[in-house]
Short mmCIF file of C-alpha atoms in Angstrom, two decimals:
data_model
loop_
_atom_site.label_atom_id
_atom_site.label_comp_id
_atom_site.label_asym_id
_atom_site.label_seq_id
_atom_site.Cartn_x
_atom_site.Cartn_y
_atom_site.Cartn_z
CA MET A 173 10.43 18.65 -18.57
CA ARG A 174 13.27 16.89 -15.78
CA ARG A 175 12.04 16.60 -12.10
CA ASP A 176 13.05 15.45 -8.72
CA VAL A 177 12.14 12.33 -7.80
CA SER A 178 12.80 10.62 -4.42
CA PHE A 179 12.44 7.00 -3.08
CA THR A 180 14.09 4.42 -0.95
CA ILE A 181 15.05 1.77 -2.42
CA ASN A 182 16.60 -1.53 -0.41
CA GLY A 183 16.38 1.29 2.38
CA ALA A 184 18.72 3.95 1.28
CA VAL A 185 16.96 7.17 0.60
CA HIS A 186 17.67 7.82 -3.12
CA THR A 187 16.51 11.41 -5.14
CA VAL A 188 16.80 11.09 -9.68
CA SER A 189 16.17 13.96 -11.72
CA VAL A 190 14.22 11.93 -14.06
CA TYR A 191 11.44 11.95 -16.84
CA PRO A 192 8.14 10.96 -15.27
CA MET A 193 7.07 9.57 -18.01
CA GLU A 194 10.75 7.52 -17.25
CA ARG A 195 9.29 3.33 -16.93
CA LEU A 196 10.60 2.49 -13.54
CA LEU A 197 12.97 -0.52 -14.06
CA ASP A 198 14.06 1.94 -16.44
CA VAL A 199 15.57 4.60 -13.82
CA LEU A 200 16.48 1.13 -11.35
CA ARG A 201 18.51 0.08 -14.66
CA THR A 202 19.95 3.47 -15.81
CA LYS A 203 20.64 5.93 -12.39
CA ILE A 204 20.87 3.73 -9.51
CA GLY A 205 22.43 0.82 -11.78
CA LEU A 206 21.00 -1.91 -9.84
CA THR A 207 20.96 -4.44 -13.08
CA GLY A 208 19.52 -7.48 -11.10
CA THR A 209 15.98 -6.92 -12.18
CA LYS A 210 15.86 -7.41 -16.13
CA GLU A 211 13.06 -6.56 -19.14
CA GLY A 212 11.72 -9.37 -20.77
CA CYS A 213 8.30 -8.48 -22.18
CA GLY A 214 8.18 -5.23 -21.55
CA GLU A 215 4.52 -5.23 -21.47
CA GLY A 216 3.98 -7.26 -17.69
CA GLU A 217 3.24 -10.13 -19.53
CA CYS A 218 6.66 -12.79 -18.56
CA GLY A 219 7.25 -10.62 -14.80
CA SER A 220 10.92 -10.21 -15.58
CA CYS A 221 11.48 -6.72 -13.70
CA SER A 222 9.17 -7.40 -10.61
CA VAL A 223 10.16 -5.41 -8.05
CA LEU A 224 8.13 -4.24 -4.57
CA MET A 225 6.45 -1.02 -4.52
CA ASN A 226 5.46 -0.65 -0.80
CA GLY A 227 5.35 -4.24 -0.54
CA GLU A 228 3.00 -4.86 -3.30
CA LEU A 229 4.97 -7.32 -5.97
CA VAL A 230 4.89 -4.54 -9.58
CA ASN A 231 6.19 -4.68 -13.23
CA SER A 232 8.38 -2.11 -13.08
CA CYS A 233 8.09 -1.46 -16.95
CA LEU A 234 4.39 -1.39 -16.33
CA VAL A 235 5.07 1.87 -13.27
CA PRO A 236 5.60 5.89 -14.40
CA VAL A 237 8.35 6.88 -12.28
CA LEU A 238 6.85 9.37 -10.40
CA GLN A 239 4.47 6.46 -9.30
CA ALA A 240 6.89 5.21 -7.15
CA GLU A 241 7.34 9.12 -5.87
CA GLY A 242 8.00 8.03 -2.13
CA SER A 243 7.30 4.61 -2.46
CA THR A 244 9.84 2.24 -0.35
CA LEU A 245 11.18 -0.24 -2.87
CA ARG A 246 12.80 -4.08 -2.14
CA THR A 247 14.65 -5.18 -5.85
CA ILE A 248 16.51 -8.27 -6.59
CA GLU A 249 19.93 -6.56 -5.09
CA GLY A 250 18.07 -5.71 -1.48
CA LEU A 251 17.08 -9.02 -0.72
CA ALA A 252 20.42 -11.22 1.40
CA GLY A 253 21.85 -9.65 4.06
CA GLU A 254 25.02 -9.30 5.54
CA SER A 255 24.82 -12.97 6.82
CA GLY A 256 24.97 -14.62 2.91
CA LEU A 257 21.59 -14.42 1.33
CA HIS A 258 17.96 -14.85 1.48
CA PRO A 259 16.54 -17.54 2.01
CA VAL A 260 13.70 -17.80 -0.85
CA GLN A 261 17.77 -17.27 -2.65
CA GLN A 262 18.87 -19.94 -0.66
CA ALA A 263 16.54 -22.97 -1.71
CA PHE A 264 16.77 -21.02 -5.15
CA LEU A 265 20.21 -22.37 -6.12
CA LYS A 266 18.99 -25.60 -3.44
CA CYS A 267 16.61 -26.77 -5.75
CA GLY A 268 17.94 -25.80 -9.02
CA GLY A 269 15.41 -23.50 -9.85
CA ALA A 270 17.82 -20.90 -11.56
CA GLN A 271 18.86 -22.24 -15.40
CA CYS A 272 20.28 -19.08 -17.44
CA GLY A 273 19.30 -16.39 -14.88
CA ILE A 274 17.05 -13.56 -16.50
CA CYS A 275 13.47 -14.91 -14.77
CA THR A 276 15.35 -15.11 -11.74
CA PRO A 277 15.00 -12.22 -9.61
CA GLY A 278 10.78 -11.95 -10.23
CA MET A 279 10.85 -15.58 -9.62
CA VAL A 280 12.51 -14.82 -6.56
CA MET A 281 11.00 -11.24 -5.08
CA ALA A 282 7.19 -13.40 -6.56
CA THR A 283 8.06 -15.13 -4.63
CA VAL A 284 9.01 -13.76 -1.54
CA HIS A 285 5.61 -11.63 -1.90
CA LEU A 286 3.44 -14.72 -1.88
CA LEU A 287 5.70 -16.24 1.05
CA ASN A 288 4.83 -12.64 2.85
CA HIS A 289 0.56 -13.81 2.49
CA ASN A 290 0.89 -17.14 2.12
CA PRO A 291 4.10 -18.00 4.29
CA LYS A 292 2.49 -21.67 3.24
CA PRO A 293 1.16 -21.98 -0.26
CA THR A 294 -0.09 -25.31 -1.65
CA LEU A 295 0.94 -25.61 -5.15
CA GLU A 296 -1.92 -24.74 -6.56
CA GLN A 297 -1.36 -20.88 -4.17
CA ILE A 298 2.30 -21.53 -6.17
CA ARG A 299 1.21 -21.57 -9.31
CA GLU A 300 -0.85 -18.12 -9.10
CA GLY A 301 1.16 -16.92 -7.38
CA LEU A 302 4.14 -17.72 -10.27
CA GLY A 303 1.83 -17.96 -12.94
CA GLY A 304 3.07 -14.18 -14.52
CA ASN A 305 6.40 -14.19 -14.00
CA LEU A 306 7.99 -17.21 -17.35
CA CYS A 307 10.65 -18.82 -17.75
CA ARG A 308 11.56 -20.63 -20.82
CA CYS A 309 14.07 -22.82 -19.79
CA THR A 310 13.25 -25.11 -16.41
CA GLY A 311 9.85 -26.28 -17.12
CA TYR A 312 8.70 -24.83 -13.60
CA THR A 313 9.15 -28.12 -11.68
CA ARG A 314 11.98 -26.93 -9.82
CA ILE A 315 11.17 -23.41 -9.11
CA PHE A 316 7.96 -24.70 -7.93
CA ASP A 317 10.41 -27.09 -6.01
CA ALA A 318 12.32 -23.49 -4.56
CA VAL A 319 9.12 -21.82 -3.60
CA MET A 320 8.28 -25.37 -1.46
CA GLU A 321 11.63 -25.81 0.18
CA ALA A 322 11.49 -21.43 1.27
CA ALA A 323 8.41 -22.12 2.64
CA GLY A 324 10.22 -25.80 4.82
CA THR A 325 7.29 -27.56 3.13
CA PRO A 326 9.88 -29.70 0.79
CA LYS A 327 8.59 -32.58 -1.45
CA MET B 163 10.90 0.67 -25.04
CA ARG B 164 9.39 2.25 -28.86
CA SER B 165 8.81 5.52 -26.72
CA ARG B 166 11.03 9.15 -25.82
CA PRO B 167 10.15 9.89 -22.43
CA SER B 168 11.11 13.60 -22.86
CA GLU B 169 8.23 13.38 -25.06
CA TYR B 170 5.24 12.55 -23.08
CA GLU B 171 4.29 14.88 -19.83
CA LEU B 172 3.15 13.29 -16.32
CA VAL B 173 1.33 14.94 -13.43
CA ALA B 174 0.29 13.79 -10.30
CA PRO B 175 -2.44 17.09 -9.18
CA GLY B 176 -3.14 14.14 -5.72
CA LYS B 177 -6.03 14.86 -5.42
CA LEU B 178 -9.38 15.05 -7.05
CA ALA B 179 -9.65 18.37 -7.03
CA ALA B 180 -7.40 18.37 -8.77
CA VAL B 181 -6.93 16.17 -11.41
CA LEU B 182 -11.40 17.64 -12.84
CA ASP B 183 -10.29 20.45 -12.31
CA LEU B 184 -7.28 19.69 -15.00
CA LEU B 185 -9.29 18.11 -16.99
CA ALA B 186 -12.09 20.77 -16.81
CA LYS B 187 -9.86 23.70 -17.62
CA GLU B 188 -9.11 21.17 -21.40
CA PRO B 189 -11.13 18.79 -21.62
CA GLY B 190 -9.62 15.84 -23.83
CA VAL B 191 -6.16 17.12 -23.22
CA TRP B 192 -5.23 15.69 -20.05
CA LEU B 193 -5.84 10.98 -19.92
CA PRO B 194 -6.00 10.17 -17.26
CA ILE B 195 -3.45 6.64 -16.61
CA ALA B 196 -4.12 5.02 -12.91
CA GLY B 197 -2.29 1.35 -12.56
CA GLY B 198 -1.06 1.51 -15.91
CA THR B 199 -1.44 -2.12 -16.61
CA GLU B 200 -2.99 -1.20 -20.07
CA LEU B 201 -1.62 2.57 -21.87
CA MET B 202 1.92 2.18 -20.30
CA VAL B 203 2.13 -1.26 -22.85
CA GLN B 204 0.30 1.48 -25.30
CA TYR B 205 4.03 3.16 -24.69
CA GLY B 206 6.04 0.70 -23.99
CA ALA B 207 5.32 0.36 -27.87
CA GLY B 208 5.89 3.42 -28.87
CA LYS B 209 1.02 3.27 -29.69
CA LEU B 210 0.36 5.59 -27.05
CA PRO B 211 -1.33 9.01 -28.65
CA ALA B 212 -1.64 10.66 -26.11
CA ARG B 213 1.64 13.10 -24.62
CA LYS B 214 -0.01 14.35 -21.42
CA LEU B 215 -1.03 12.40 -18.66
CA VAL B 216 -2.81 12.34 -15.43
CA SER B 217 -1.89 10.47 -12.51
CA LEU B 218 -4.90 8.54 -10.35
CA TRP B 219 -3.22 6.22 -9.20
CA GLY B 220 -3.14 6.50 -4.92
CA LEU B 221 -5.95 9.63 -5.85
CA PRO B 222 -7.41 7.58 -1.67
CA GLU B 223 -11.10 9.65 -2.79
CA LEU B 224 -10.82 6.15 -5.58
CA ARG B 225 -9.34 3.80 -4.02
CA HIS B 226 -11.98 2.88 -1.42
CA ILE B 227 -15.07 0.32 -0.95
CA GLU B 228 -17.69 0.78 1.20
CA SER B 229 -20.44 -1.32 2.51
CA THR B 230 -24.84 -0.43 3.49
CA ALA B 231 -26.77 -2.15 3.91
CA GLN B 232 -28.47 -0.61 0.02
CA GLU B 233 -25.37 -1.08 -1.98
CA LEU B 234 -21.40 -1.54 -2.22
CA LEU B 235 -19.97 1.21 -3.36
CA ILE B 236 -15.52 0.61 -5.20
CA GLY B 237 -14.00 3.36 -5.30
CA ALA B 238 -13.17 2.52 -9.84
CA GLY B 239 -9.27 3.68 -7.70
CA CYS B 240 -8.88 -0.19 -6.13
CA THR B 241 -7.12 -2.90 -7.94
CA TYR B 242 -7.90 -6.59 -8.68
CA THR B 243 -6.24 -7.14 -5.10
CA ASP B 244 -8.43 -4.92 -3.10
CA LEU B 245 -11.81 -6.61 -4.62
CA ARG B 246 -10.32 -10.28 -3.74
CA ASN B 247 -9.81 -8.80 -0.40
CA HIS B 248 -13.05 -7.98 0.26
CA PRO B 249 -14.92 -9.80 3.11
CA VAL B 250 -18.16 -7.85 1.32
CA VAL B 251 -17.03 -8.76 -2.78
CA ALA B 252 -16.57 -12.14 -1.56
CA GLN B 253 -19.93 -12.60 -0.09
CA GLU B 254 -21.74 -10.71 -1.82
CA PHE B 255 -20.93 -11.30 -5.74
CA PRO B 256 -18.78 -13.81 -6.33
CA LEU B 257 -18.52 -13.49 -9.62
CA LEU B 258 -17.15 -10.62 -9.82
CA ALA B 259 -14.67 -11.67 -6.78
CA GLN B 260 -13.88 -15.01 -8.79
CA ALA B 261 -13.59 -12.80 -12.24
CA ALA B 262 -10.90 -10.51 -10.55
CA SER B 263 -9.02 -13.78 -9.47
CA TRP B 264 -8.86 -13.82 -13.72
CA THR B 265 -7.45 -11.29 -14.22
CA GLY B 266 -3.96 -10.72 -15.39
CA SER B 267 -1.29 -11.69 -12.22
CA ILE B 268 -0.66 -11.26 -8.62
CA ALA B 269 1.86 -8.57 -10.10
CA ASN B 270 -1.84 -7.18 -12.49
CA GLN B 271 -3.69 -7.10 -10.18
CA ASN B 272 -1.62 -4.78 -7.54
CA ARG B 273 -2.28 -2.29 -9.84
CA GLY B 274 -5.01 -2.85 -12.55
CA THR B 275 -7.63 -0.72 -11.76
CA LEU B 276 -11.85 -1.40 -11.68
CA GLY B 277 -12.52 1.75 -13.56
CA GLY B 278 -9.75 1.41 -15.86
CA ASN B 279 -10.57 -1.55 -16.74
CA ILE B 280 -14.12 -0.32 -17.35
CA VAL B 281 -12.86 2.52 -18.84
CA ASN B 282 -10.56 1.33 -20.95
CA ALA B 283 -13.26 -0.72 -22.34
CA SER B 284 -12.30 -4.09 -23.82
CA PRO B 285 -14.65 -6.85 -25.52
CA ALA B 286 -12.59 -8.99 -23.73
CA ALA B 287 -11.77 -8.25 -20.15
CA ASP B 288 -12.94 -10.69 -17.72
CA SER B 289 -14.79 -8.81 -14.91
CA LEU B 290 -17.28 -6.46 -17.30
CA PRO B 291 -18.72 -9.49 -17.89
CA ALA B 292 -20.23 -9.91 -13.87
CA LEU B 293 -20.45 -6.03 -13.39
CA MET B 294 -23.50 -6.39 -15.68
CA VAL B 295 -25.29 -9.63 -14.62
CA TYR B 296 -24.94 -7.35 -11.02
CA GLU B 297 -26.95 -4.30 -13.00
CA ALA B 298 -23.62 -2.30 -11.95
CA GLU B 299 -24.04 1.40 -11.92
CA LEU B 300 -21.73 4.14 -12.46
CA LEU B 301 -20.50 7.05 -10.86
CA LEU B 302 -19.04 9.56 -13.40
CA ALA B 303 -17.44 12.62 -11.94
CA SER B 304 -16.39 16.29 -12.82
CA ALA B 305 -16.22 19.69 -12.05
CA ARG B 306 -19.62 19.86 -12.93
CA GLY B 307 -20.99 18.13 -10.40
CA THR B 308 -21.34 13.54 -9.83
CA ARG B 309 -24.13 11.42 -12.26
CA ARG B 310 -25.48 7.76 -12.15
CA ILE B 311 -25.45 5.27 -14.98
CA PRO B 312 -26.58 2.29 -15.15
CA TYR B 313 -23.05 -0.42 -16.12
CA VAL B 314 -24.71 -1.46 -18.81
CA GLU B 315 -25.19 1.74 -20.94
CA PHE B 316 -22.12 2.61 -20.53
CA HIS B 317 -20.42 1.08 -23.63
CA THR B 318 -21.26 2.35 -27.22
CA GLY B 319 -18.59 0.41 -28.68
CA TYR B 320 -15.96 -0.48 -29.63
CA LYS B 321 -13.60 1.49 -27.65
CA GLN B 322 -16.94 4.20 -26.93
CA THR B 323 -18.68 5.14 -24.17
CA LYS B 324 -20.56 7.89 -23.11
CA LEU B 325 -17.65 9.43 -20.44
CA ALA B 326 -17.46 12.88 -21.25
CA ALA B 327 -14.12 14.16 -21.98
CA ASP B 328 -13.55 15.86 -18.79
CA GLU B 329 -15.20 12.86 -16.96
CA ILE B 330 -14.16 10.41 -15.03
CA ILE B 331 -14.71 7.18 -13.37
CA SER B 332 -15.21 7.55 -9.09
CA ALA B 333 -16.73 4.67 -8.20
CA ILE B 334 -19.39 1.39 -9.75
CA ALA B 335 -22.38 1.47 -7.06
CA LEU B 336 -23.31 -2.68 -6.60
CA GLN B 337 -27.19 -3.53 -4.76
CA PRO B 338 -26.54 -6.91 -2.75
CA ARG B 339 -29.69 -8.50 -3.80
CA PHE B 340 -28.59 -11.76 -5.74
CA ALA B 341 -27.57 -13.90 -2.69
CA ASP B 342 -30.25 -16.27 -3.25
CA TYR B 343 -29.47 -16.64 -6.90
CA HIS B 344 -27.21 -19.46 -8.25
CA GLY B 345 -24.65 -18.34 -9.52
CA TYR B 346 -22.31 -19.21 -12.30
CA SER B 347 -18.51 -17.44 -14.46
CA ARG B 348 -16.19 -19.45 -16.65
CA LYS B 349 -13.53 -18.19 -18.85
CA VAL B 350 -12.29 -20.01 -21.91
CA GLY B 351 -8.88 -18.77 -22.34
CA THR B 352 -5.65 -20.09 -23.11
CA ARG B 353 -4.12 -20.36 -19.21
CA ASN B 354 -5.34 -19.17 -15.69
CA ALA B 355 -3.28 -16.87 -15.91
CA GLN B 356 -2.51 -13.30 -17.59
CA ALA B 357 -4.39 -14.68 -21.41
CA ILE B 358 -6.89 -12.55 -23.12
CA ALA B 359 -10.68 -14.66 -22.81
CA LYS B 360 -11.56 -16.13 -26.61
CA LEU B 361 -14.32 -15.91 -24.45
CA CYS B 362 -15.93 -15.00 -20.63
CA LEU B 363 -19.88 -15.56 -19.62
CA ALA B 364 -21.07 -14.16 -16.11
CA ALA B 365 -24.65 -15.71 -15.18
CA LEU B 366 -27.21 -15.86 -12.10
CA GLY B 367 -30.37 -17.35 -12.32
CA LYS B 368 -33.04 -18.67 -9.68
CA THR B 369 -35.87 -21.15 -10.36
CA SER B 370 -39.28 -21.93 -9.27
CA ASN B 371 -41.07 -24.40 -9.39
CA ASN B 372 -38.83 -26.75 -11.91
CA LYS B 373 -39.03 -22.51 -14.01
CA ILE B 374 -36.62 -20.57 -14.90
CA GLU B 375 -37.84 -17.61 -11.51
CA ASP B 376 -35.37 -15.09 -12.59
CA VAL B 377 -32.03 -15.54 -14.95
CA ARG B 378 -28.52 -12.70 -15.98
CA LEU B 379 -26.69 -13.39 -18.67
CA ALA B 380 -23.65 -11.78 -19.84
CA ILE B 381 -21.02 -12.53 -22.34
CA GLY B 382 -17.54 -10.80 -23.20
CA SER B 383 -14.94 -11.68 -26.49
CA MET B 384 -18.50 -12.60 -28.33
CA ALA B 385 -19.35 -9.38 -30.37
CA VAL B 386 -17.29 -4.70 -29.55
CA THR B 387 -18.43 -4.86 -26.29
CA PRO B 388 -19.95 -7.31 -23.59
CA VAL B 389 -23.18 -7.28 -24.42
CA ARG B 390 -26.32 -8.57 -21.81
CA LEU B 391 -27.55 -11.08 -23.32
CA ARG B 392 -31.92 -9.81 -22.59
CA ARG B 393 -33.04 -11.76 -26.18
CA THR B 394 -31.80 -14.67 -24.73
CA GLU B 395 -32.69 -14.05 -20.55
CA GLU B 396 -36.27 -13.56 -23.14
CA THR B 397 -36.08 -16.96 -23.96
CA LEU B 398 -34.71 -19.14 -21.29
CA LEU B 399 -38.05 -16.96 -18.29
CA ASP B 400 -40.59 -19.21 -16.89
CA GLN B 401 -39.26 -22.17 -19.47
CA PRO B 402 -38.97 -25.66 -17.47
CA TYR B 403 -35.98 -27.50 -18.51
CA SER B 404 -35.72 -29.13 -21.71
CA ALA B 405 -33.57 -30.40 -24.61
CA ALA B 406 -36.45 -28.18 -26.85
CA LEU B 407 -35.49 -24.63 -24.56
CA MET B 408 -31.56 -25.04 -24.59
CA SER B 409 -32.25 -25.12 -28.30
CA GLU B 410 -34.13 -21.83 -28.73
CA ALA B 411 -31.76 -20.20 -25.91
CA ARG B 412 -28.77 -21.66 -28.35
CA GLN B 413 -30.44 -19.79 -31.89
CA ALA B 414 -31.38 -16.76 -29.16
CA MET B 415 -28.03 -16.18 -28.27
CA GLU B 416 -26.47 -16.48 -31.35
CA SER B 417 -28.74 -13.75 -32.79
CA GLU B 418 -27.20 -10.89 -30.04
CA VAL B 419 -23.23 -11.80 -30.48
CA ALA B 420 -20.97 -11.34 -33.28
CA PRO B 421 -18.54 -12.80 -32.42
CA ILE B 422 -15.01 -12.29 -34.73
CA ASP B 423 -11.72 -14.47 -36.26
CA ASP B 424 -8.91 -13.30 -34.53
CA ILE B 425 -5.03 -13.46 -33.03
CA ARG B 426 -7.36 -15.96 -29.91
CA SER B 427 -9.72 -18.48 -31.42
CA SER B 428 -12.10 -18.52 -34.54
CA ALA B 429 -15.86 -17.32 -34.90
CA LEU B 430 -17.28 -20.95 -35.03
CA TYR B 431 -15.01 -22.34 -32.45
CA ARG B 432 -16.96 -19.50 -29.80
CA LEU B 433 -20.66 -19.72 -31.09
CA HIS B 434 -19.64 -23.64 -30.69
CA VAL B 435 -18.08 -22.82 -26.51
CA ALA B 436 -20.93 -20.06 -25.48
CA GLY B 437 -24.15 -22.84 -25.97
CA ASN B 438 -22.00 -25.37 -24.38
CA LEU B 439 -20.84 -22.54 -21.40
CA LEU B 440 -24.91 -21.17 -21.73
CA GLN B 441 -26.11 -25.16 -21.02
CA GLU B 442 -23.82 -25.34 -18.34
CA PHE B 443 -25.14 -23.34 -16.54
CA ILE B 444 -28.01 -24.02 -17.08
CA GLU B 445 -27.82 -27.55 -15.84
CA GLY B 446 -25.78 -26.43 -13.10
CA LEU B 447 -29.01 -24.20 -11.71
CA PHE B 448 -31.55 -27.09 -12.17
CA ALA B 449 -28.77 -29.16 -10.52
#
């Protein structure tokens, strides 16, 4: 049976009528219209669907929407502000940290999460922080360059 | 997505007592779901037989870590991130902290829970050998009350456990009495993040007068459940290091595991590498 579930997404309160086992990923994309969050594997392996839930990085394909009730969510659409791109997005742009773009929103969200917890990560810590995000184009080098650029420690 | 959300029920009573009442009223009908890192994968693949689920996520009664002089009580709803961030886990139970850091990815560690991992009962779960060598106890809660059992007795077969239909794991108890032990843990997998282990060994030991005074070994992905290697421990106990001892210990280990060929590895590789890990641990113990 459908029910109302409310949460705050990128600063705005939304209430949606959903089945409680709908995946947060699908609700974001089809009910809210935030299609920046991508589906890759649908089983928590690839990180394309990464969003922040109460500040913590989660795979939105593995979150039943009822478990997001009352939470504060941040998606890729919530990063850029009035003054332009988020510094992490700017760094990915500058360093060429994106090719086809499917993994990019997840990579950027994982980077934002990492830098929120650890503003000056080592390369090893960057590899761990982004270890759940798969990219089939770049070979990761330019993505790691972008994270270091965003952290203010360009190589 | 191969499931229809309209065919599933999910409720979140918000209080542990209410969850236990629901399980007591209709035992076996409601499947508890915590962080969803296992069940949501099955659901997405269209392979989740349960149609009624009850959420444990965010229950405050399950998400706390209490530290006393006697024991560390870890709420079953604590995530791997909670374990990695807790100073007493890092200090007193480094094998568990290390296993938590190997589990899945950061996003999975933010959602996956220790209780969920135990109930899921995968023989390949990274943290379970560590719980075995630390001789963890489980608190099993139901509307009937709470009982306490040694973790080593929990698994009864492949994905079979002693959990009754109206019970959940409420906490994991660990006694901080291994500070003077040499600890060893190693996961062998295809990569650090995400990979499910080909095998993983957790070990504790100490020596006196150049002999092994005490030793505990547990291994994952080598049988239908994680296994405490008691026969191997007995072989090693009170012995000085020698090549002959290592050979005997390897044989003892081979007698108490039953590895298989599967998508991740072969039985032969697993046996050989398990022996190598054992050797690495023992050499470190005498170093």
